Each structure stands twice: as structure tokens, then as C-alpha cells.
């Protein structure tokens, strides 16, 4: 709506040849506290200096030279130093409601992305290691950005990439063979992670251990030892299987799952090609790149014993992504602690004259901490997904049972899960991905705060009104909108622009913050206005129903499901 005010003012100012830039004009536009002063106002004080005229006279002259204005306005008038813009509220609201009723789940989507094929790589747990709370953050951001990109017309390929070879697997297998070989491996995330943690603790204490681990690492790569091959394959597959439940709960489905083991061979080849091209060199047996830019340091591609590192594998992965999947854009959602690695990767792609080096984007994801400290699967004081989730669902259940004493068991499970996921995802999506967060349970589940459950509650509240009514006849155009109703409708009207903004900035927090503001306005309306039984029932039901639709679409983009009842 702001845009209409901006365009109108800009056009007039241009006519008068005043020297002021667009952003300045935009920042001057106000929403008056008192609606008798219009829906928007443009103060002319700032122009007084430039035009060397009293502000009131400027307002008058702007109004006089304005000519015709967009039909969303009923009137534009001068008051003192202000131009006051009065919307044709009825028309604006009527059109908005009609549009949401026609477009439903598609309200807000657009073609801006022009069917660009984009690969979004996210989540990336490693086999034989914990899927921990930090992984939820990357997964939530990835799923949300995938949905936002699709809503803007792109074709998204959701990609996962797991380390299933390399030193950490060698450590795991070492520990398993030495201390647990009588146990039958199982797809139990906790069991798998505990062996890795044990390995990390024991290896530094035993003299020959690291040597043995190196030997296993070499054998995993060369595939020369059938016994190790068999353990590797079996436990790798069980790890992968243990993620199925997690992704189902997080409501994410990958189109492709890459593994480090698939890119090892090609990674080595690329490393050798880079030596030939003099981009890399052999240094004390290892293959390395020494970057000109001192900040980028040295990147080791192959170890002395010829085994391949994470770095070289990522070069091979980039190649597969573009060649095999014909993508036009590649987004990497990776932990912020790997920023240097990603910068080195992108720089190397550039040095290799990789055609698509400029089509790669990195979104760093910072840590999630619980109030008790950092979580990391290396040190063992990590918080596993399953442990974390059990606690959250238990907490959510207590709340549901208090509100709904007769709820059936199955329904209780389902509702508690949706509420938990909403609380967790929303707390992770509402902030900048590159800032650490401390996840506090009580805060994230608070029904009165800026939380996922608050949004779900607002949705359920709207649903309950609709369900209790005999909704609904067509919207009849003879309503007189009040301030709260207008505010709510104008906020809904912003949604399509917010969708574009979050796409351009690749930032789900735009959608999150919007959902919160929208719900706040709805709740203010709800507390001050009766819907059922009021003489404006027909109009208000349509308005509530439109709100329900817009909030649902907005939450969908965050990867959050709605509930008809809380
Ligand atoms: N699996 C890796 C890890 O846990 C993250 C993978 C990130 N993606 C990539 N293309 N390097 O550290």
C-alpha cells in the first residue's frame, strides 16, 4: 500500500523537479496514529530546505500538481505541512478478501524466479555420528528457503550431502571392532552416536590407536578388506535409515542424497588435474593449494598417504551438481564454522575457471545452544535430536492436556508434535541465520510471546470462529470498515511483497516476522470486535477467514503445519 503513496509522491515531485532520492521519499511516509488524518501521510518539512518554501505551501503545491491518483485512494488532502492519503478502504478490503478466496493456498506466490532450477543443499548429517540440535536449524532453514523459492516460481532440488567415509568413520569402526563387536548394529541414533563419542574419548589415551585408525581409514577407501567393507556398509545404511523418522517429523523430503564416498574418486582426479594446471602443488607429499590471498591460507586436498580430504570432495560435488542435474543456481546451507572452507572452495572453483563459480551461494548457519552449553558431537556433550525432541513433545503434551482434558491419545501425540515443531522451527527461523541462538524451552513455547505456538494459537482461534459459524454467504459489499479491520486487511495485502522480499534476501526471518505482526493485529481485532452475532457478522467472517488463509500460507513457507485446535 505504501508503494502507491510512494509512486504518487514521486511522480509529483519529479514534475516539480525537486532533487530528492527515492529512499528519502520512502522513509518520510508515515502512518498517522489517528485515522481521521488518513491512512498514510507525507510530511513536507524535509522538502522545505531544498525547495526554499514553507512546508505548508509545499504541501499545497504538491497537491495541486498531482493530477490523477490511483483508485485505491478516495481522497488526498492537505493539512498543515502534511499530505494526507485516504484509502478507498472498502474497495481495498473487498478486493483483498476476494483475492484470498480465489487464490487460496496460492495467494502470495509469483513467477519472479522464472522456473530457475536451483539446488538447495542443507541438513548434511554424517553417518556414524549424531544428528543433533544444530542440524535442526540448518534443516529448517533449508526447507523454508526451498518453499520460499518454489513460491517465487523456481524449481527446487532439495539435496542432502553426508560424510560416510573419512576419519570419523574409521574411528567409529575402530571402536566398534575393539569394544562392541558382539553387538548387532541397529538403526538407533543414540547407539550409533554413543560409539563415536566413546571412540573420541579412547583414542587419545591408547598409544597405537591412531595408527590403527589410519590403517582402517586407508582400507575403507581402498575397499581391500572385506570385513571392514561389510561393517562399513551395514552401519552406514543403518545410520541413513535412522534419519527417516527425523525428516518425516521435520516435514522435509530430499530429491537427492549425495555421499562423500561417491565423490572420493573424482575428488582425487580433480586434485591431480589442479597440480597439472599449477593451481595446486605437492608439498611434503601432500597436495595443497596455497592461496595468494593470505586470509585464505592453505587448503589441503590430498594427504601424504594419498587419501582424499573433504576439500577435494567438495570440488567433485560442485561438478556433479551442475553437470548431472543441470542446475542454474547452487545454494549451500552450512554451519558458519565452515565459512573459511566454503570461501576456499568458491575461490578454487573460480581459479579452475569452473563455469558456474558465480552461481554458488553460501548461507552460514550459526550455532544453537541450550542454556547449559554448547552442543557438539566431537566432545560428547551433544544433545541428540531424539533426546531433545522427546523432551519437547513431553512438554507440549502437558500443555495440550491442560487445555483439552478429553483428548484421545493419538490426537494428543499428533498435536504435541506439531506444536513442538512450530516452537522449534519458529525460534530458529525468526532470527538471522548467522547469529548464535540459545534455545530456551519455556520461552519458545510461550503462547503470549513471539513464538510458533502463539501463531498456531492465533490460527486455531480464527478457525474456531469459522467452525462455530454457519459460514458463509458471499461477501456483501455493503460493509463499513473500521480502523482495526482496515489494519488487518492492509497487513494481509502486504503478504505477496514479503514473499518476494524474503526470496531476494534468501531470508526466512522476513516471513517469520511478518507472521507475528499479522497475528498480533488479528488478536487486537479479535479482542475489540465481536464476530459471531454482530451485525457485521458476514463481513467479519470473511475477514477472519482471509486472515486464516494468509497466516496458513505464511506458516507453510516456514515449514510449519497448522492445527484447527490447540
Ligand atoms: N557433512 C558435513 C559436516 O557435517 C557438512 C557438509 C556441508 N556441505 C558441503 N558441501 N561441504 O561437516
PDB file of N, CA, C and O in Angstrom, residues 392-437:
ATOM      1  N   UNK A 392      10.779 -32.058  24.251  1.00  0.00           N
ATOM      2  CA  UNK A 392       9.872 -31.023  23.754  1.00  0.00           C
ATOM      3  C   UNK A 392       8.446 -31.542  23.648  1.00  0.00           C
ATOM      4  O   UNK A 392       7.496 -30.886  24.047  1.00  0.00           O
ATOM      5  N   UNK A 393       8.313 -32.751  23.107  1.00  0.00           N
ATOM      6  CA  UNK A 393       6.967 -33.292  22.914  1.00  0.00           C
ATOM      7  C   UNK A 393       6.293 -33.547  24.263  1.00  0.00           C
ATOM      8  O   UNK A 393       5.106 -33.293  24.432  1.00  0.00           O
ATOM      9  N   UNK A 394       7.087 -33.993  25.211  1.00  0.00           N
ATOM     10  CA  UNK A 394       6.535 -34.226  26.544  1.00  0.00           C
ATOM     11  C   UNK A 394       5.999 -32.908  27.127  1.00  0.00           C
ATOM     12  O   UNK A 394       4.893 -32.848  27.669  1.00  0.00           O
ATOM     13  N   UNK A 395       6.786 -31.874  26.966  1.00  0.00           N
ATOM     14  CA  UNK A 395       6.400 -30.556  27.467  1.00  0.00           C
ATOM     15  C   UNK A 395       5.129 -30.064  26.765  1.00  0.00           C
ATOM     16  O   UNK A 395       4.194 -29.565  27.395  1.00  0.00           O
ATOM     17  N   UNK A 396       5.072 -30.232  25.463  1.00  0.00           N
ATOM     18  CA  UNK A 396       3.898 -29.785  24.694  1.00  0.00           C
ATOM     19  C   UNK A 396       2.659 -30.563  25.112  1.00  0.00           C
ATOM     20  O   UNK A 396       1.566 -29.997  25.238  1.00  0.00           O
ATOM     21  N   UNK A 397       2.843 -31.834  25.370  1.00  0.00           N
ATOM     22  CA  UNK A 397       1.703 -32.678  25.752  1.00  0.00           C
ATOM     23  C   UNK A 397       1.047 -32.196  27.035  1.00  0.00           C
ATOM     24  O   UNK A 397      -0.176 -32.173  27.149  1.00  0.00           O
ATOM     25  N   UNK A 398       1.885 -31.835  28.003  1.00  0.00           N
ATOM     26  CA  UNK A 398       1.327 -31.348  29.271  1.00  0.00           C
ATOM     27  C   UNK A 398       0.411 -30.162  29.034  1.00  0.00           C
ATOM     28  O   UNK A 398      -0.677 -30.085  29.590  1.00  0.00           O
ATOM     29  N   UNK A 399       0.847 -29.260  28.147  1.00  0.00           N
ATOM     30  CA  UNK A 399       0.037 -28.089  27.832  1.00  0.00           C
ATOM     31  C   UNK A 399      -1.268 -28.473  27.156  1.00  0.00           C
ATOM     32  O   UNK A 399      -2.342 -27.969  27.509  1.00  0.00           O
ATOM     33  N   UNK A 400      -1.181 -29.371  26.187  1.00  0.00           N
ATOM     34  CA  UNK A 400      -2.391 -29.768  25.451  1.00  0.00           C
ATOM     35  C   UNK A 400      -3.390 -30.410  26.405  1.00  0.00           C
ATOM     36  O   UNK A 400      -4.585 -30.106  26.375  1.00  0.00           O
ATOM     37  N   UNK A 401      -2.880 -31.276  27.284  1.00  0.00           N
ATOM     38  CA  UNK A 401      -3.786 -31.974  28.208  1.00  0.00           C
ATOM     39  C   UNK A 401      -4.496 -31.003  29.150  1.00  0.00           C
ATOM     40  O   UNK A 401      -5.641 -31.210  29.510  1.00  0.00           O
ATOM     41  N   UNK A 402      -3.812 -29.960  29.513  1.00  0.00           N
ATOM     42  CA  UNK A 402      -4.442 -28.954  30.377  1.00  0.00           C
ATOM     43  C   UNK A 402      -5.588 -28.256  29.651  1.00  0.00           C
ATOM     44  O   UNK A 402      -6.611 -27.948  30.224  1.00  0.00           O
ATOM     45  N   UNK A 403      -5.395 -27.992  28.368  1.00  0.00           N
ATOM     46  CA  UNK A 403      -6.420 -27.254  27.614  1.00  0.00           C
ATOM     47  C   UNK A 403      -7.553 -28.157  27.150  1.00  0.00           C
ATOM     48  O   UNK A 403      -8.652 -27.711  26.927  1.00  0.00           O
ATOM     49  N   UNK A 404      -7.235 -29.422  26.942  1.00  0.00           N
ATOM     50  CA  UNK A 404      -8.212 -30.320  26.336  1.00  0.00           C
ATOM     51  C   UNK A 404      -8.154 -31.645  27.094  1.00  0.00           C
ATOM     52  O   UNK A 404      -7.393 -32.554  26.751  1.00  0.00           O
ATOM     53  N   UNK A 405      -8.985 -31.726  28.135  1.00  0.00           N
ATOM     54  CA  UNK A 405      -8.843 -32.856  29.069  1.00  0.00           C
ATOM     55  C   UNK A 405      -9.277 -34.183  28.467  1.00  0.00           C
ATOM     56  O   UNK A 405      -8.836 -35.247  28.888  1.00  0.00           O
ATOM     57  N   UNK A 406     -10.183 -34.117  27.466  1.00  0.00           N
ATOM     58  CA  UNK A 406     -10.733 -35.382  26.950  1.00  0.00           C
ATOM     59  C   UNK A 406     -10.054 -35.865  25.668  1.00  0.00           C
ATOM     60  O   UNK A 406     -10.540 -36.772  25.008  1.00  0.00           O
ATOM     61  N   UNK A 407      -8.952 -35.251  25.339  1.00  0.00           N
ATOM     62  CA  UNK A 407      -8.319 -35.556  24.049  1.00  0.00           C
ATOM     63  C   UNK A 407      -7.868 -37.029  23.952  1.00  0.00           C
ATOM     64  O   UNK A 407      -7.352 -37.594  24.916  1.00  0.00           O
ATOM     65  N   UNK A 408      -8.083 -37.614  22.778  1.00  0.00           N
ATOM     66  CA  UNK A 408      -7.673 -39.014  22.565  1.00  0.00           C
ATOM     67  C   UNK A 408      -6.159 -39.097  22.420  1.00  0.00           C
ATOM     68  O   UNK A 408      -5.511 -38.136  22.007  1.00  0.00           O
ATOM     69  N   UNK A 409      -5.627 -40.274  22.709  1.00  0.00           N
ATOM     70  CA  UNK A 409      -4.180 -40.435  22.782  1.00  0.00           C
ATOM     71  C   UNK A 409      -3.462 -40.089  21.473  1.00  0.00           C
ATOM     72  O   UNK A 409      -2.448 -39.384  21.452  1.00  0.00           O
ATOM     73  N   UNK A 410      -4.013 -40.604  20.394  1.00  0.00           N
ATOM     74  CA  UNK A 410      -3.361 -40.421  19.109  1.00  0.00           C
ATOM     75  C   UNK A 410      -3.342 -38.937  18.708  1.00  0.00           C
ATOM     76  O   UNK A 410      -2.333 -38.398  18.265  1.00  0.00           O
ATOM     77  N   UNK A 411      -4.489 -38.317  18.938  1.00  0.00           N
ATOM     78  CA  UNK A 411      -4.633 -36.893  18.649  1.00  0.00           C
ATOM     79  C   UNK A 411      -3.649 -36.075  19.500  1.00  0.00           C
ATOM     80  O   UNK A 411      -3.038 -35.118  19.024  1.00  0.00           O
ATOM     81  N   UNK A 412      -3.495 -36.496  20.743  1.00  0.00           N
ATOM     82  CA  UNK A 412      -2.575 -35.815  21.649  1.00  0.00           C
ATOM     83  C   UNK A 412      -1.135 -35.874  21.119  1.00  0.00           C
ATOM     84  O   UNK A 412      -0.427 -34.861  21.078  1.00  0.00           O
ATOM     85  N   UNK A 413      -0.735 -37.058  20.683  1.00  0.00           N
ATOM     86  CA  UNK A 413       0.614 -37.230  20.118  1.00  0.00           C
ATOM     87  C   UNK A 413       0.816 -36.292  18.931  1.00  0.00           C
ATOM     88  O   UNK A 413       1.822 -35.595  18.826  1.00  0.00           O
ATOM     89  N   UNK A 414      -0.154 -36.317  18.047  1.00  0.00           N
ATOM     90  CA  UNK A 414      -0.024 -35.536  16.805  1.00  0.00           C
ATOM     91  C   UNK A 414       0.037 -34.036  17.088  1.00  0.00           C
ATOM     92  O   UNK A 414       0.872 -33.325  16.544  1.00  0.00           O
ATOM     93  N   UNK A 415      -0.879 -33.605  17.941  1.00  0.00           N
ATOM     94  CA  UNK A 415      -0.925 -32.175  18.240  1.00  0.00           C
ATOM     95  C   UNK A 415       0.354 -31.708  18.932  1.00  0.00           C
ATOM     96  O   UNK A 415       0.906 -30.665  18.598  1.00  0.00           O
ATOM     97  N   UNK A 416       0.823 -32.504  19.867  1.00  0.00           N
ATOM     98  CA  UNK A 416       2.036 -32.124  20.608  1.00  0.00           C
ATOM     99  C   UNK A 416       3.239 -32.035  19.669  1.00  0.00           C
ATOM    100  O   UNK A 416       4.096 -31.165  19.824  1.00  0.00           O
ATOM    101  N   UNK A 417       3.266 -32.917  18.680  1.00  0.00           N
ATOM    102  CA  UNK A 417       4.385 -32.880  17.739  1.00  0.00           C
ATOM    103  C   UNK A 417       4.329 -31.613  16.881  1.00  0.00           C
ATOM    104  O   UNK A 417       5.342 -30.922  16.719  1.00  0.00           O
ATOM    105  N   UNK A 418       3.146 -31.296  16.362  1.00  0.00           N
ATOM    106  CA  UNK A 418       3.024 -30.084  15.531  1.00  0.00           C
ATOM    107  C   UNK A 418       3.414 -28.840  16.340  1.00  0.00           C
ATOM    108  O   UNK A 418       4.145 -27.971  15.853  1.00  0.00           O
ATOM    109  N   UNK A 419       2.954 -28.784  17.581  1.00  0.00           N
ATOM    110  CA  UNK A 419       3.276 -27.623  18.428  1.00  0.00           C
ATOM    111  C   UNK A 419       4.790 -27.552  18.691  1.00  0.00           C
ATOM    112  O   UNK A 419       5.400 -26.483  18.610  1.00  0.00           O
ATOM    113  N   UNK A 420       5.393 -28.695  18.970  1.00  0.00           N
ATOM    114  CA  UNK A 420       6.835 -28.704  19.242  1.00  0.00           C
ATOM    115  C   UNK A 420       7.632 -28.249  18.028  1.00  0.00           C
ATOM    116  O   UNK A 420       8.546 -27.427  18.141  1.00  0.00           O
ATOM    117  N   UNK A 421       7.262 -28.795  16.874  1.00  0.00           N
ATOM    118  CA  UNK A 421       7.992 -28.419  15.659  1.00  0.00           C
ATOM    119  C   UNK A 421       7.815 -26.925  15.397  1.00  0.00           C
ATOM    120  O   UNK A 421       8.766 -26.229  15.018  1.00  0.00           O
ATOM    121  N   UNK A 422       6.603 -26.424  15.623  1.00  0.00           N
ATOM    122  CA  UNK A 422       6.362 -24.991  15.408  1.00  0.00           C
ATOM    123  C   UNK A 422       7.236 -24.160  16.342  1.00  0.00           C
ATOM    124  O   UNK A 422       7.857 -23.177  15.934  1.00  0.00           O
ATOM    125  N   UNK A 423       7.303 -24.581  17.610  1.00  0.00           N
ATOM    126  CA  UNK A 423       8.087 -23.831  18.596  1.00  0.00           C
ATOM    127  C   UNK A 423       9.562 -23.818  18.199  1.00  0.00           C
ATOM    128  O   UNK A 423      10.228 -22.776  18.218  1.00  0.00           O
ATOM    129  N   UNK A 424      10.065 -24.978  17.815  1.00  0.00           N
ATOM    130  CA  UNK A 424      11.494 -25.104  17.499  1.00  0.00           C
ATOM    131  C   UNK A 424      11.829 -24.368  16.201  1.00  0.00           C
ATOM    132  O   UNK A 424      12.731 -23.523  16.158  1.00  0.00           O
ATOM    133  N   UNK A 425      11.068 -24.693  15.144  1.00  0.00           N
ATOM    134  CA  UNK A 425      11.398 -24.076  13.854  1.00  0.00           C
ATOM    135  C   UNK A 425      11.275 -22.557  13.926  1.00  0.00           C
ATOM    136  O   UNK A 425      12.133 -21.831  13.444  1.00  0.00           O
ATOM    137  N   UNK A 426      10.176 -22.101  14.537  1.00  0.00           N
ATOM    138  CA  UNK A 426       9.982 -20.647  14.558  1.00  0.00           C
ATOM    139  C   UNK A 426      11.107 -19.947  15.319  1.00  0.00           C
ATOM    140  O   UNK A 426      11.632 -18.924  14.872  1.00  0.00           O
ATOM    141  N   UNK A 427      11.524 -20.520  16.446  1.00  0.00           N
ATOM    142  CA  UNK A 427      12.584 -19.862  17.218  1.00  0.00           C
ATOM    143  C   UNK A 427      13.889 -19.821  16.413  1.00  0.00           C
ATOM    144  O   UNK A 427      14.717 -18.936  16.606  1.00  0.00           O
ATOM    145  N   UNK A 428      14.046 -20.775  15.502  1.00  0.00           N
ATOM    146  CA  UNK A 428      15.272 -20.801  14.710  1.00  0.00           C
ATOM    147  C   UNK A 428      15.167 -19.949  13.449  1.00  0.00           C
ATOM    148  O   UNK A 428      16.180 -19.501  12.913  1.00  0.00           O
ATOM    149  N   UNK A 429      13.958 -19.741  12.964  1.00  0.00           N
ATOM    150  CA  UNK A 429      13.791 -19.013  11.697  1.00  0.00           C
ATOM    151  C   UNK A 429      13.577 -17.522  11.889  1.00  0.00           C
ATOM    152  O   UNK A 429      13.755 -16.741  10.963  1.00  0.00           O
ATOM    153  N   UNK A 430      13.176 -17.141  13.087  1.00  0.00           N
ATOM    154  CA  UNK A 430      12.846 -15.721  13.255  1.00  0.00           C
ATOM    155  C   UNK A 430      14.099 -14.850  13.319  1.00  0.00           C
ATOM    156  O   UNK A 430      14.019 -13.653  13.206  1.00  0.00           O
ATOM    157  N   UNK A 431      15.255 -15.460  13.551  1.00  0.00           N
ATOM    158  CA  UNK A 431      16.462 -14.643  13.559  1.00  0.00           C
ATOM    159  C   UNK A 431      17.416 -14.931  12.422  1.00  0.00           C
ATOM    160  O   UNK A 431      17.372 -15.962  11.801  1.00  0.00           O
ATOM    161  N   UNK A 432      18.292 -13.971  12.258  1.00  0.00           N
ATOM    162  CA  UNK A 432      19.372 -14.052  11.304  1.00  0.00           C
ATOM    163  C   UNK A 432      20.095 -15.399  11.449  1.00  0.00           C
ATOM    164  O   UNK A 432      20.512 -15.764  12.545  1.00  0.00           O
ATOM    165  N   UNK A 433      20.275 -16.098  10.335  1.00  0.00           N
ATOM    166  CA  UNK A 433      20.876 -17.436  10.408  1.00  0.00           C
ATOM    167  C   UNK A 433      22.315 -17.394  10.911  1.00  0.00           C
ATOM    168  O   UNK A 433      22.845 -18.365  11.418  1.00  0.00           O
ATOM    169  N   UNK A 434      22.942 -16.247  10.784  1.00  0.00           N
ATOM    170  CA  UNK A 434      24.358 -16.140  11.120  1.00  0.00           C
ATOM    171  C   UNK A 434      24.597 -15.678  12.556  1.00  0.00           C
ATOM    172  O   UNK A 434      25.677 -15.232  12.901  1.00  0.00           O
ATOM    173  N   UNK A 435      23.559 -15.769  13.370  1.00  0.00           N
ATOM    174  CA  UNK A 435      23.753 -15.403  14.779  1.00  0.00           C
ATOM    175  C   UNK A 435      23.490 -16.592  15.671  1.00  0.00           C
ATOM    176  O   UNK A 435      22.552 -17.350  15.440  1.00  0.00           O
ATOM    177  N   UNK A 436      24.309 -16.777  16.675  1.00  0.00           N
ATOM    178  CA  UNK A 436      24.093 -17.882  17.611  1.00  0.00           C
ATOM    179  C   UNK A 436      22.759 -17.718  18.298  1.00  0.00           C
ATOM    180  O   UNK A 436      22.338 -16.597  18.580  1.00  0.00           O
ATOM    181  N   UNK A 437      22.101 -18.852  18.576  1.00  0.00           N
ATOM    182  CA  UNK A 437      20.909 -18.726  19.395  1.00  0.00           C
ATOM    183  C   UNK A 437      20.986 -19.656  20.591  1.00  0.00           C
ATOM    184  O   UNK A 437      21.610 -20.712  20.553  1.00  0.00           O
TER     185      UNK A 437
END
